[in-house]
Structures are given as structure tokens and as C-alpha cells.
Backbone as numpy.savetxt, mean C-alpha at the origin, in Angstrom:
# Nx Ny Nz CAx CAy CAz Cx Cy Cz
12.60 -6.54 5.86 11.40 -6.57 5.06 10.16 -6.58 5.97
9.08 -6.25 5.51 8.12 -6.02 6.31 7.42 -7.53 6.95
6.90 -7.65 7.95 6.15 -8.78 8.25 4.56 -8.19 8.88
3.34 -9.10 7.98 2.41 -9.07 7.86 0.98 -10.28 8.45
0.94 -9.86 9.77 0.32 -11.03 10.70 1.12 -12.45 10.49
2.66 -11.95 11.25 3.70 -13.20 11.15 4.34 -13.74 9.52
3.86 -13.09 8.96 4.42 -13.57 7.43 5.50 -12.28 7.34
6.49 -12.90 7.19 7.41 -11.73 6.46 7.29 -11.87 4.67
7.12 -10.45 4.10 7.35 -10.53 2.65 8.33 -10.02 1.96
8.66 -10.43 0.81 9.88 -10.35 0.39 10.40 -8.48 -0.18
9.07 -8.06 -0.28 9.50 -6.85 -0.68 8.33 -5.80 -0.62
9.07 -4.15 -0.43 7.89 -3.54 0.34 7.14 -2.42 -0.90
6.87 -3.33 -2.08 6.33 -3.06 -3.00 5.26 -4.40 -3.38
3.77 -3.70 -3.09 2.29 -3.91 -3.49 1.58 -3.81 -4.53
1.48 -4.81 -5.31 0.94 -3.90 -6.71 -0.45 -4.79 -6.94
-1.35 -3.50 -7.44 -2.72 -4.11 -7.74 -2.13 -5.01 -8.81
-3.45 -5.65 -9.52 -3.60 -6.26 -11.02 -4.57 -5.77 -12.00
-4.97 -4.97 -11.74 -5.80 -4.24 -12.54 -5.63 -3.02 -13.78
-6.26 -2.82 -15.21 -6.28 -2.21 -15.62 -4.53 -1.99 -16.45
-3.99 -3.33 -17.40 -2.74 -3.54 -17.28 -3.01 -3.65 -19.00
-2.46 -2.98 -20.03 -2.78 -3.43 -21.41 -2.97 -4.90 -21.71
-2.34 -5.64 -20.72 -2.11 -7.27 -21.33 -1.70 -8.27 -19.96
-2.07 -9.44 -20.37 -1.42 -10.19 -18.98 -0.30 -10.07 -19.10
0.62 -10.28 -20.26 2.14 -10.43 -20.54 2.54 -8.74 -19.67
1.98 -8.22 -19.92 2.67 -6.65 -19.40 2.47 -6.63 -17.95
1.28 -7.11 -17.74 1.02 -7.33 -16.11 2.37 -8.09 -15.10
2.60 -9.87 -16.15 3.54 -10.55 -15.53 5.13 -9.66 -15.49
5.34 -9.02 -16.43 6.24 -8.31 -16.53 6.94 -7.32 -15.82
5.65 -6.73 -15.42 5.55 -5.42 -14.09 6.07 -5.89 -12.83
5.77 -7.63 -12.78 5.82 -7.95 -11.43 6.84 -8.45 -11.53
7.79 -9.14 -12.72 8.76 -9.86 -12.30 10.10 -8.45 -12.37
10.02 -7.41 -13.11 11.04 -6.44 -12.72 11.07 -5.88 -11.73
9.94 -5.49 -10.98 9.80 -5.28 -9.57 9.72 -5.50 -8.68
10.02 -7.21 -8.74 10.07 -8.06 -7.34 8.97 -7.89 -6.63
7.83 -7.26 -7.13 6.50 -7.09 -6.16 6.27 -8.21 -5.35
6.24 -7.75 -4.05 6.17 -9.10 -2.76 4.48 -9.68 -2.63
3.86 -8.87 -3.04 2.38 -9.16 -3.23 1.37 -8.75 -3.91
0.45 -8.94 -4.67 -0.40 -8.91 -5.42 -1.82 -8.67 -5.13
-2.36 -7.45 -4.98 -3.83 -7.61 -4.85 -4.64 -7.81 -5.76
-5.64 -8.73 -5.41 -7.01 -8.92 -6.44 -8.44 -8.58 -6.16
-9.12 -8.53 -7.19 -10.53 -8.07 -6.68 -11.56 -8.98 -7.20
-11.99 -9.27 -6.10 -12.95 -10.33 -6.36 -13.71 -10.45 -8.03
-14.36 -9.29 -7.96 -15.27 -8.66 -8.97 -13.95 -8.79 -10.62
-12.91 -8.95 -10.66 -11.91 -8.89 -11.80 -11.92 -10.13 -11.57
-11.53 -11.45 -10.75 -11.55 -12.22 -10.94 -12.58 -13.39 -11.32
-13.52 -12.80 -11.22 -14.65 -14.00 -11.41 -15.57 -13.41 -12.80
-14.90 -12.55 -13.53 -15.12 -12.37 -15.25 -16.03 -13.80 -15.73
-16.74 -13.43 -16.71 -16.76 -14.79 -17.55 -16.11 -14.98 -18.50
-16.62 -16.39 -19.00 -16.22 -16.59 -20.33 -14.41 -17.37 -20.18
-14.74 -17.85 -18.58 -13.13 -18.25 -18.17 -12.10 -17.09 -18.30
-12.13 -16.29 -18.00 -11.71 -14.99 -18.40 -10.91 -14.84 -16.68
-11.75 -15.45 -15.44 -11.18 -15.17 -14.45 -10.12 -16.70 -13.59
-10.84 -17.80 -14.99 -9.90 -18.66 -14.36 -8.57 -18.97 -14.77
-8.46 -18.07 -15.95 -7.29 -17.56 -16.71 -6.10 -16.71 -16.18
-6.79 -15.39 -15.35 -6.10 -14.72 -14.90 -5.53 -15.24 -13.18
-6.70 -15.81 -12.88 -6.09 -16.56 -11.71 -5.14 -17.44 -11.74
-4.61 -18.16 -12.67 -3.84 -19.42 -13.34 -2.34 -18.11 -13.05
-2.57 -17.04 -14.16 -1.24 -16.68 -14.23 -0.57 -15.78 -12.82
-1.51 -15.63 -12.00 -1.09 -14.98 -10.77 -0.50 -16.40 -10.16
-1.11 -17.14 -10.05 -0.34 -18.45 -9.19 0.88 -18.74 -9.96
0.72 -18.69 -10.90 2.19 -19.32 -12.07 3.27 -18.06 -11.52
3.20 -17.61 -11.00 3.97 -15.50 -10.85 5.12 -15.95 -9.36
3.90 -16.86 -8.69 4.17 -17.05 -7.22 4.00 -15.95 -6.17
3.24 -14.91 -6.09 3.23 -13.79 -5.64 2.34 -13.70 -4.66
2.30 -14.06 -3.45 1.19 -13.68 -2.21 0.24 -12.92 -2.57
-0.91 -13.70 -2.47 -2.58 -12.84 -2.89 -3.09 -12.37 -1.89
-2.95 -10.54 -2.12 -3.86 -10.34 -1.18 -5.41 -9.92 -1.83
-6.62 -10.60 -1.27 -7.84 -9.85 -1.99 -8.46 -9.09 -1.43
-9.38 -8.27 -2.05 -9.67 -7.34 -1.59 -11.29 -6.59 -2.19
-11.91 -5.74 -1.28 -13.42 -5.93 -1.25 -13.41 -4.49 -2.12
-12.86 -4.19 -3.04 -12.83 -3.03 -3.83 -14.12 -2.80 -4.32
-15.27 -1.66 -4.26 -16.27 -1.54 -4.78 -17.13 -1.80 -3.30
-16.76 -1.80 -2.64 -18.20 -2.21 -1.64 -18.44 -0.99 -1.03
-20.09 -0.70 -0.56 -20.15 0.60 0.21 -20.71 0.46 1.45
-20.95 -1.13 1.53 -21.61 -1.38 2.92 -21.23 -2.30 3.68
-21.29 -2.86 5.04 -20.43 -3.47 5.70 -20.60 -4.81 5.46
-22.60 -5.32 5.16 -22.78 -6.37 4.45 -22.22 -7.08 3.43
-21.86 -5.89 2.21 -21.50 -6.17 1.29 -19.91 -6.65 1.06
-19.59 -5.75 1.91 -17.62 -6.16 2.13 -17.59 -7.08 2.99
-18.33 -7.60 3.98 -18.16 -9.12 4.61 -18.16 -9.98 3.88
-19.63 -9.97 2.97 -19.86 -10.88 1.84 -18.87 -11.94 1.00
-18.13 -9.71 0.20 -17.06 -10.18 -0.65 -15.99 -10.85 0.29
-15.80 -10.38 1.25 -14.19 -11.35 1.86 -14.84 -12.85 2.18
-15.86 -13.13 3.06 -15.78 -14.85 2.65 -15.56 -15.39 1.10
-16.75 -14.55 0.20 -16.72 -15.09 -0.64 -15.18 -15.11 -1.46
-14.28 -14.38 -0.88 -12.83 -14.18 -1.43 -11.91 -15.40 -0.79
-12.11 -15.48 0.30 -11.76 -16.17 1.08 -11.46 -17.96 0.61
-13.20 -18.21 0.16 -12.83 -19.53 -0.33 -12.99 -19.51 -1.75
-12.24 -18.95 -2.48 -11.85 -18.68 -4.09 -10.36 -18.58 -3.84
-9.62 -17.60 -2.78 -8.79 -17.65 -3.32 -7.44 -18.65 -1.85
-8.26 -19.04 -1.42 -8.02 -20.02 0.02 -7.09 -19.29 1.37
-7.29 -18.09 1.15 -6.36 -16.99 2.40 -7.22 -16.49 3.14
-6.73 -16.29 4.47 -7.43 -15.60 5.24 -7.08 -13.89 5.71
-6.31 -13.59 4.62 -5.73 -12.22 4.34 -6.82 -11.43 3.27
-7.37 -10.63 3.85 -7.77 -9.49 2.77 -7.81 -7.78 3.06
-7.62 -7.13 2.32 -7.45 -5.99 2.30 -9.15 -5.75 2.30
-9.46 -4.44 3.46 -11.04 -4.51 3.61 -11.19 -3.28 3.02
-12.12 -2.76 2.49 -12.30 -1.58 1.60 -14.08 -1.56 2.04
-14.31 -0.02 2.04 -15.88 0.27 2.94 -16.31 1.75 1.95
-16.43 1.81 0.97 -16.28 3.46 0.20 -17.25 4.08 0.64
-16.62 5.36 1.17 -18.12 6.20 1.82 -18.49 7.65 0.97
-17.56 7.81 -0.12 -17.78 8.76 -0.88 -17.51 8.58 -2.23
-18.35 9.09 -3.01 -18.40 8.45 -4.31 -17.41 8.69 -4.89
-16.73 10.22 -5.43 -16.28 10.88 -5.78 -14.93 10.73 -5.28
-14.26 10.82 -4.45 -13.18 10.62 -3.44 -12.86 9.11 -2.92
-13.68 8.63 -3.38 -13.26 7.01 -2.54 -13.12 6.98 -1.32
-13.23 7.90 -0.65 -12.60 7.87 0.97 -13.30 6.65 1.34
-12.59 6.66 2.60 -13.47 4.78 3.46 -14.22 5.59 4.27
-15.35 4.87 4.63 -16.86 4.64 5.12 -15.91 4.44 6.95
-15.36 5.44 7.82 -14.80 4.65 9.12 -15.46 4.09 9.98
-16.87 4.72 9.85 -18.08 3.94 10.63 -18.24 2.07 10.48
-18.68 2.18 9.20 -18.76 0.55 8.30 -17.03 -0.07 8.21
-16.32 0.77 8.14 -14.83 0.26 8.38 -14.38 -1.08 9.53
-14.63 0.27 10.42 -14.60 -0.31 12.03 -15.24 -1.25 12.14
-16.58 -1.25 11.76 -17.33 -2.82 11.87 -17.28 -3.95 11.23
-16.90 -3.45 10.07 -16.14 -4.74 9.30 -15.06 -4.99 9.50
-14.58 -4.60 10.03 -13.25 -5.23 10.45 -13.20 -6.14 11.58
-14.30 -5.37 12.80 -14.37 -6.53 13.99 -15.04 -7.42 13.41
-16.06 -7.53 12.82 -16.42 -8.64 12.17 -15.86 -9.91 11.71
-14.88 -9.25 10.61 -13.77 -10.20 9.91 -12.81 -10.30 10.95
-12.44 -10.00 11.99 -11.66 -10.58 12.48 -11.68 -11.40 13.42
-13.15 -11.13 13.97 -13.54 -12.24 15.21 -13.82 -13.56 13.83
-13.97 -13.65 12.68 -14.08 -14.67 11.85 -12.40 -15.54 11.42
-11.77 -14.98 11.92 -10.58 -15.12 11.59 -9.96 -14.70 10.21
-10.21 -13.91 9.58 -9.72 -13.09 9.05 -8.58 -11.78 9.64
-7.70 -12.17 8.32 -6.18 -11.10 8.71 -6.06 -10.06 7.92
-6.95 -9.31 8.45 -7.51 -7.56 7.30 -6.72 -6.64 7.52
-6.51 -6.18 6.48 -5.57 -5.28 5.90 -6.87 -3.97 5.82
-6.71 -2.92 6.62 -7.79 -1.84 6.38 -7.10 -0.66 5.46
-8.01 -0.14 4.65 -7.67 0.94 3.60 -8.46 2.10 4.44
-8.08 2.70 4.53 -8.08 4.08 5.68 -7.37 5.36 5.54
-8.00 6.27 6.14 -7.25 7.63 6.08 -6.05 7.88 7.38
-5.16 9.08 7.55 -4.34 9.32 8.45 -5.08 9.62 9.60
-6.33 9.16 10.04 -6.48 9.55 10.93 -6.24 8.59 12.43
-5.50 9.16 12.91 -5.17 8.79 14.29 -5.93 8.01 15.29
-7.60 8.36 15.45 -8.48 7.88 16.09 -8.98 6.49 15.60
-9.49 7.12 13.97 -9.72 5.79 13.38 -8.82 4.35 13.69
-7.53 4.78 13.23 -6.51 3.75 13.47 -6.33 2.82 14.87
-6.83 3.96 16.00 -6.48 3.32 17.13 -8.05 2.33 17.43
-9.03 2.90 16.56 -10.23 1.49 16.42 -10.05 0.64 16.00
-9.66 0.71 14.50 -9.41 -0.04 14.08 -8.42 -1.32 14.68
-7.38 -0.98 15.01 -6.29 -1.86 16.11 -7.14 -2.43 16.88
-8.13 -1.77 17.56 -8.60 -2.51 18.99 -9.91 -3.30 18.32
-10.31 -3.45 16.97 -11.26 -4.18 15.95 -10.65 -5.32 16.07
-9.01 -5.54 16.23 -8.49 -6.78 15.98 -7.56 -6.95 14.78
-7.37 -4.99 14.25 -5.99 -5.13 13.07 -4.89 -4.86 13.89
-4.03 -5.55 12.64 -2.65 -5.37 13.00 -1.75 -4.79 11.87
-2.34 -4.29 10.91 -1.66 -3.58 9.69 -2.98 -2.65 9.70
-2.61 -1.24 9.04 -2.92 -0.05 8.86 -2.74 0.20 7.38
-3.57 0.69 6.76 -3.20 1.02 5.34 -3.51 1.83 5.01
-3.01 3.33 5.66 -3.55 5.10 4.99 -3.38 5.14 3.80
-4.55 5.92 2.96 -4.45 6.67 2.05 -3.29 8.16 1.62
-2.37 7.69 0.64 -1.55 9.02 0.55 -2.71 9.81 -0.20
-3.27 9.56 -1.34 -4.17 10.56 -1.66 -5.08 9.70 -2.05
-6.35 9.87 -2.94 -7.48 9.80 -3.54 -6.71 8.72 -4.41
-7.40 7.07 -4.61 -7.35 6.28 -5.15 -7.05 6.96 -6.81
-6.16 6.67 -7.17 -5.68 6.78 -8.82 -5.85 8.34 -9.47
-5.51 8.75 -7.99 -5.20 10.29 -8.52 -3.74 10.42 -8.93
-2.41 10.04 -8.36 -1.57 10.42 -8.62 -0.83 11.48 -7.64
-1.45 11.71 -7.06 -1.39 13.36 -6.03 -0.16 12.88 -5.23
0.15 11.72 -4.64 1.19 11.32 -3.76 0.71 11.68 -2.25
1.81 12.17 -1.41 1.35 12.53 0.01 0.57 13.90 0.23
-0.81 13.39 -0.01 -1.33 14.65 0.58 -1.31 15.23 1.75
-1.31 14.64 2.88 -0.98 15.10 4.33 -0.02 14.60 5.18
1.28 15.67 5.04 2.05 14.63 5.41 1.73 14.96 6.84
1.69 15.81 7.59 1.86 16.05 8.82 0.78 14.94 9.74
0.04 14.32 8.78 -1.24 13.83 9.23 -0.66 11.88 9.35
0.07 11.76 7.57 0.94 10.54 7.85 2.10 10.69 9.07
2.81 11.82 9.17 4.00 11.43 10.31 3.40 11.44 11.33
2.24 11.70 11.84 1.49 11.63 13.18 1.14 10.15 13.76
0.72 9.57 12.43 -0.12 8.55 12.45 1.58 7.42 12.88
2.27 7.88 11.92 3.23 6.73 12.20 3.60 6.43 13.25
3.73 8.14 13.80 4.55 8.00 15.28 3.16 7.52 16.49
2.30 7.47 16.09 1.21 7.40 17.16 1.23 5.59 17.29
1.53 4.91 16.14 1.92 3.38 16.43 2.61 3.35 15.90
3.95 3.32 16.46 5.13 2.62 15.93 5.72 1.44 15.68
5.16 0.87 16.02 5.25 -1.10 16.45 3.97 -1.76 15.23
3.11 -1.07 14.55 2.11 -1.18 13.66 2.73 -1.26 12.11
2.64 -2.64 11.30 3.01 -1.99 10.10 2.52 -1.32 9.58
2.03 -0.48 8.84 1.73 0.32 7.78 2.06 0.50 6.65
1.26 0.51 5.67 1.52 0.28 4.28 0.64 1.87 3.39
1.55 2.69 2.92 0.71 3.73 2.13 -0.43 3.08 1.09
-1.54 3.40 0.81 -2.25 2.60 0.02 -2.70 3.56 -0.83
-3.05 3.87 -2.04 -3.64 4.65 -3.07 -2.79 6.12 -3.19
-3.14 7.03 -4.49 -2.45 8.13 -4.24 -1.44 7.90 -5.00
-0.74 7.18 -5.10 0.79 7.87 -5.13 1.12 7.71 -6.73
2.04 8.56 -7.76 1.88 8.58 -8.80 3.17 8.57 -9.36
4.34 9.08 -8.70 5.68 8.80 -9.08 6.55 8.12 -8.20
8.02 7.38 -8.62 8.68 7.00 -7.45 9.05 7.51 -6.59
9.48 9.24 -6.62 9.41 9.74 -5.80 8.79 10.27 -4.42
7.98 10.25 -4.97 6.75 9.93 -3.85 6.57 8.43 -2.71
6.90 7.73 -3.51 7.14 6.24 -3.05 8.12 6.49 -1.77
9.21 7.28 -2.34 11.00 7.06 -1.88 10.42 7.91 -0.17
9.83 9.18 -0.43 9.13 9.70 0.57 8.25 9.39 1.90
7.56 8.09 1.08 7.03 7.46 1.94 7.91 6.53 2.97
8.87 6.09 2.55 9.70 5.60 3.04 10.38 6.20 4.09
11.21 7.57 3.91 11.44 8.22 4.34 10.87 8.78 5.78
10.03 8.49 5.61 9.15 9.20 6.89 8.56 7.25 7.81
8.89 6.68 7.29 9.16 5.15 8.09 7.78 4.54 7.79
7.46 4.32 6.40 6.19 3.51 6.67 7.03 2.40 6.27
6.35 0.89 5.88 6.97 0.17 5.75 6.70 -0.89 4.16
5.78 -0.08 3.72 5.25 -0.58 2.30 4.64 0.37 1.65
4.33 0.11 0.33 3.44 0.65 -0.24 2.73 0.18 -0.60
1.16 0.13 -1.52 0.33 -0.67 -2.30 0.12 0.75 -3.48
0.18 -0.18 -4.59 -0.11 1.22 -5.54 -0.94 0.41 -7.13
-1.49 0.94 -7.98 -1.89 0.02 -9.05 -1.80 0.95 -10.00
-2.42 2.06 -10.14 -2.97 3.01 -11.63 -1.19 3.46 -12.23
-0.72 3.90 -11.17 0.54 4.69 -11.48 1.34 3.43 -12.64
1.52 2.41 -12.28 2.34 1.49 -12.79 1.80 1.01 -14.34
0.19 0.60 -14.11 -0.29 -0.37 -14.72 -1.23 0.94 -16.22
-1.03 2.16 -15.99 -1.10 3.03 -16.43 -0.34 4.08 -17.28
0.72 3.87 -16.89 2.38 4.34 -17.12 2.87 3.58 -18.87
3.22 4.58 -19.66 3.55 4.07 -21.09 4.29 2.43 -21.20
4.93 2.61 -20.34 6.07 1.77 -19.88 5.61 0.58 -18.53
4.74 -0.02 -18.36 4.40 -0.53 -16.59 5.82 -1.06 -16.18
6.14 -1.88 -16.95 7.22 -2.72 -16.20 8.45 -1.81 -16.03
8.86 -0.95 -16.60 9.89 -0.10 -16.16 9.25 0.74 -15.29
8.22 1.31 -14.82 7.69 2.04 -13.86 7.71 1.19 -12.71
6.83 -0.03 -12.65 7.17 -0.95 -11.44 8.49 -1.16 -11.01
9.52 -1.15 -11.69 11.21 -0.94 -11.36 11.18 0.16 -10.84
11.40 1.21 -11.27 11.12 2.23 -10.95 10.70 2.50 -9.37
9.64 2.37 -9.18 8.82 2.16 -7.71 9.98 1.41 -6.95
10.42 -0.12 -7.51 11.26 -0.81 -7.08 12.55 -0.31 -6.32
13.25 0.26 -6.94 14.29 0.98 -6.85 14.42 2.47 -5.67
13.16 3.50 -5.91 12.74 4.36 -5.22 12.65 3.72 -3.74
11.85 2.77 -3.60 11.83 2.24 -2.25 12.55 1.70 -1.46
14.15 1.53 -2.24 14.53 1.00 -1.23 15.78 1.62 -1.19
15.55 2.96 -2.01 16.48 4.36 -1.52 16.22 4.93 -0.19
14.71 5.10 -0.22 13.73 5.81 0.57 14.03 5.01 2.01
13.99 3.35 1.64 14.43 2.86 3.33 15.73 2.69 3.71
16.82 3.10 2.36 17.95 3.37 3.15 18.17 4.64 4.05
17.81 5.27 3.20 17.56 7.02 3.67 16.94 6.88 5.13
15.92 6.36 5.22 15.27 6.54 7.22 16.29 5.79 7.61
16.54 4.38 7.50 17.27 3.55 8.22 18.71 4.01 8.94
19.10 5.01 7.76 20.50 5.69 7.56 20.48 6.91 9.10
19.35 7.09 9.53 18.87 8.45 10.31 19.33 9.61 10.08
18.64 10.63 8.86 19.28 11.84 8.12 18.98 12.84 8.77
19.75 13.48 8.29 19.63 15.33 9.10 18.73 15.64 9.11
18.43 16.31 9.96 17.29 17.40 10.31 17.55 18.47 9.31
16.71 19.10 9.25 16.18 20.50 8.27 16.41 21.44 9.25
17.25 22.07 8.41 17.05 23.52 9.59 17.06 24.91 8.87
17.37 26.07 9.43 16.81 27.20 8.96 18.14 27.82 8.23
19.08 28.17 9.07 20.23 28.81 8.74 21.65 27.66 8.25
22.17 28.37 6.84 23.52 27.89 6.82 24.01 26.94 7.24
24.66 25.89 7.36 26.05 25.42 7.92 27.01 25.42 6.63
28.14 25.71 7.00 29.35 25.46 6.35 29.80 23.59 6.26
30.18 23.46 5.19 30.30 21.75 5.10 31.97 21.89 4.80
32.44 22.48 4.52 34.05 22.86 4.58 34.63 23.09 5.94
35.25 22.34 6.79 36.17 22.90 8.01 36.58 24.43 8.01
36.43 25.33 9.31 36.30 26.62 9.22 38.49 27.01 9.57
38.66 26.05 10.08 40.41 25.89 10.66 40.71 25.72 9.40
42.34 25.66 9.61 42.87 25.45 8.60 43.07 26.51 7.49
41.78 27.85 7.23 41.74 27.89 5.65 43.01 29.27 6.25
43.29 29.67 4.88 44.16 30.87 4.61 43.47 31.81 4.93
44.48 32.99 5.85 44.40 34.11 6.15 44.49 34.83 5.22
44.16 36.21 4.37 45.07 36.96 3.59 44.36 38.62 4.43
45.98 39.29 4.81 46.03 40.38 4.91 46.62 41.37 4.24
């Protein structure tokens, strides 16, 4: 199972809390899917009308590692802000850092990324960065003071899955000793099973599940996919190749003249 600045978690399925018909459907999602952790967003949790000390009640009742997270911020001020202010609400020094530099696309801000991250981490904060496959970024980010990586498979709650893979297998192999967790994007289990496949070591996902006719059989779903996907790498599968092989022994068969 994956381990996350010395914490090992129980399972390499991430699921937001957001955007779920009901809490009951929410708790539901998480207990068929063994989800090892839970992200929250500041901004969902502090609702009025007790609305956020409600939903906070039933995430602790779940038992599910909180990770929070600075969803909505576009500036480095503003995502420092939210992680203290996350920080002592939800008493961890784990948060997923989020920097949006495009409206439309969500992409992360890598400029404001990078700096919020050294920031939060010379604070002692254990940030989880939401980031693209890019190689360079990543290796800043690391030397910011992360130790988890969290590429984008595609555009937050698109569904699209791996948009680049050549760009994820680069990244993996460029730190191998780095966990990595696919973050946004991904829309079926298959996609999930894929990610796996190619050796990341988690996923984080929210719309696909909490969106899905069904959440809690979709969060299974995911469940299940993932840990096909890490038998499959673990297993070390064939290479792809161009031409034929015969899977029948070529000895043995009958002559006829």
C-alpha cells in the first residue's frame, strides 16, 4: 500500500467529498470502496447554518484520513491562507496544495505552485501538490520540500482519463522512489486500472464516483479496477510488440502429407 510522508494508507483509492446526492450516499461510496482517504475543501466545510459541522462529524464517524485541500485558490497568498486556516480546523499537517492558473482548464499556476509549496513546507506542512506531467515542474517541486507528486490525468471533472500518457510514463520513470498519485481526469475504472499499470501508486478522483447514477457501486468499481491494475504491473507483463507469436508449441503438432 502506498506510504505518504511515513504514513502508510490502507488503500490506493482517494476520493473527494464533494457534490454527492446525500451524506448517506457519500458514507456509502466510502465504505464499499475502502477509500484510504478523503479529501476536503475548506470552502465545503465551513457552510453555514451548521451545515459544515455536520458534515465534518460524519467524515470523522467514517474514520477516513483527511486530506484538505486549497481547491479554488488562484494565488499563492490565498492557498497559504487556506492551508493554515485548514490546518487548525481540521488538526493535520497534510494538505493537498492547489494554485489554478487557468480558468477554463484548471491547470495549476507552476510558478505560484512552486512557491507555495516551499512556503508550506518550510512551515511544516506535508503537501500533496496537484500538478501536471511535467518533469521539470516535479523536480521543483521535490526540491520545494515535496515528497508526493500528484499529476493531472486530465482536466479536473472532465472524465477524459490519461491524457498524456507518454508524458505520465516519463514522469514516473524520472522519480521512481516518489509516490505519486493520478489526481483529476479520470472517468471510468478502466482508466483507473491503467493508471496502475504504468506504476503510479494511487489515485484521487471525485466527479466520476460522486456523479455516477450509482456512487457507491462506482466507488467499488474504482475499488476493484485498482487493484487489478496493481496486480497487472506488480505481475511484470509483456511487452507489446509488432508481429505474431504463436501461443501453441510449434513441436509436437501433426505432419500431413
Amino acid at each position: 500500500m502506498p506510504v505518504f510522508y511515513g504514513t502508510e494508507v490502507g488503500s490506493r483509492l482517494m476520493l473527494g467529498t464533494a457534490q454527492y446526492p446525500s451524506p448517506g450516499i457519500l458514507r456509502d461510496a466510502f465504505l464499499r470502496s475502502g477509500a484510504g482517504i478523503a479529501t476536503v475543501s475548506l470552502r465545503r466545510e465551513g457552510a453555514g447554518d451548521g451545515a459544515g459541522a455536520a458534515f465534518w462529524e460524519l467524515i470523522r464517524d467514517m474514520g477516513v484520513p483527511v486530506l484538505p485541500n486549497t481547491a479554488g485558490c488562484h494565488s499563492v497568498r490565498e492557498a497559504v491562507t487556506t492551508a493554515h486556516m485548514a490546518r487548525e480546523y481540521f488538526g493535520t499537517d497534510w494538505i493537498k496544495l492547489e494554485v489554478v492558473g487557468h480558468e477554463d482548464t484548471l491547470q495549476p499556476d507552476p510558478f505560484g505552485l512552486v512557491e507555495a509549496a516551499r512556503i508550506l513546507s518550510d512551515d511544516g506542512f506535508r503537501v500533496f501538490p496537484y500538478t501536471t506531467e511535467d518533469g521539470v515542474l516535479g523536480g521543483r517541486l521535490i526540491e520545494a520540500g515535496c515528497e508526493v507528486l500528484m499529476p493531472w490525468g486530465a482536466p479536473i471533472g472532465t472524465g477524459l482519463g490519461l491524457n498524456n500518457i507518454y508524458g505520465l510514463r516519463t514522469l514516473r520513470a524520472q522519480f521512481p522512489d516518489v509516490p505519486m498519485v493520478i489526481d483529476a481526469g479520470l472517468g471510468l475504472p478502466s482508466q483507473a486500472a491503467h493508471a496502475m499499470e504504468l506504476g503510479f501508486d494511487a489515485v484521487l478522483l471525485n466527479t466520476a464516483v460522486a456523479r455516477a447514477g450509482d456512487p457507491a457501486a462506482m466507488a467499488e468499481g474504482f475499488a476493484l479496477a485498482l487493484r487489478a491494475g496493481r496486480l497487472a504491473f506488480e505481475a511484470d507483463p509483456m511487452e507489446p510488440r509488432d508481429m505474431a507469436a504463436p501461443s501453441t508449441p510449434q513441436l509436437g503438432l501433426a505432419v500431413l502429407s
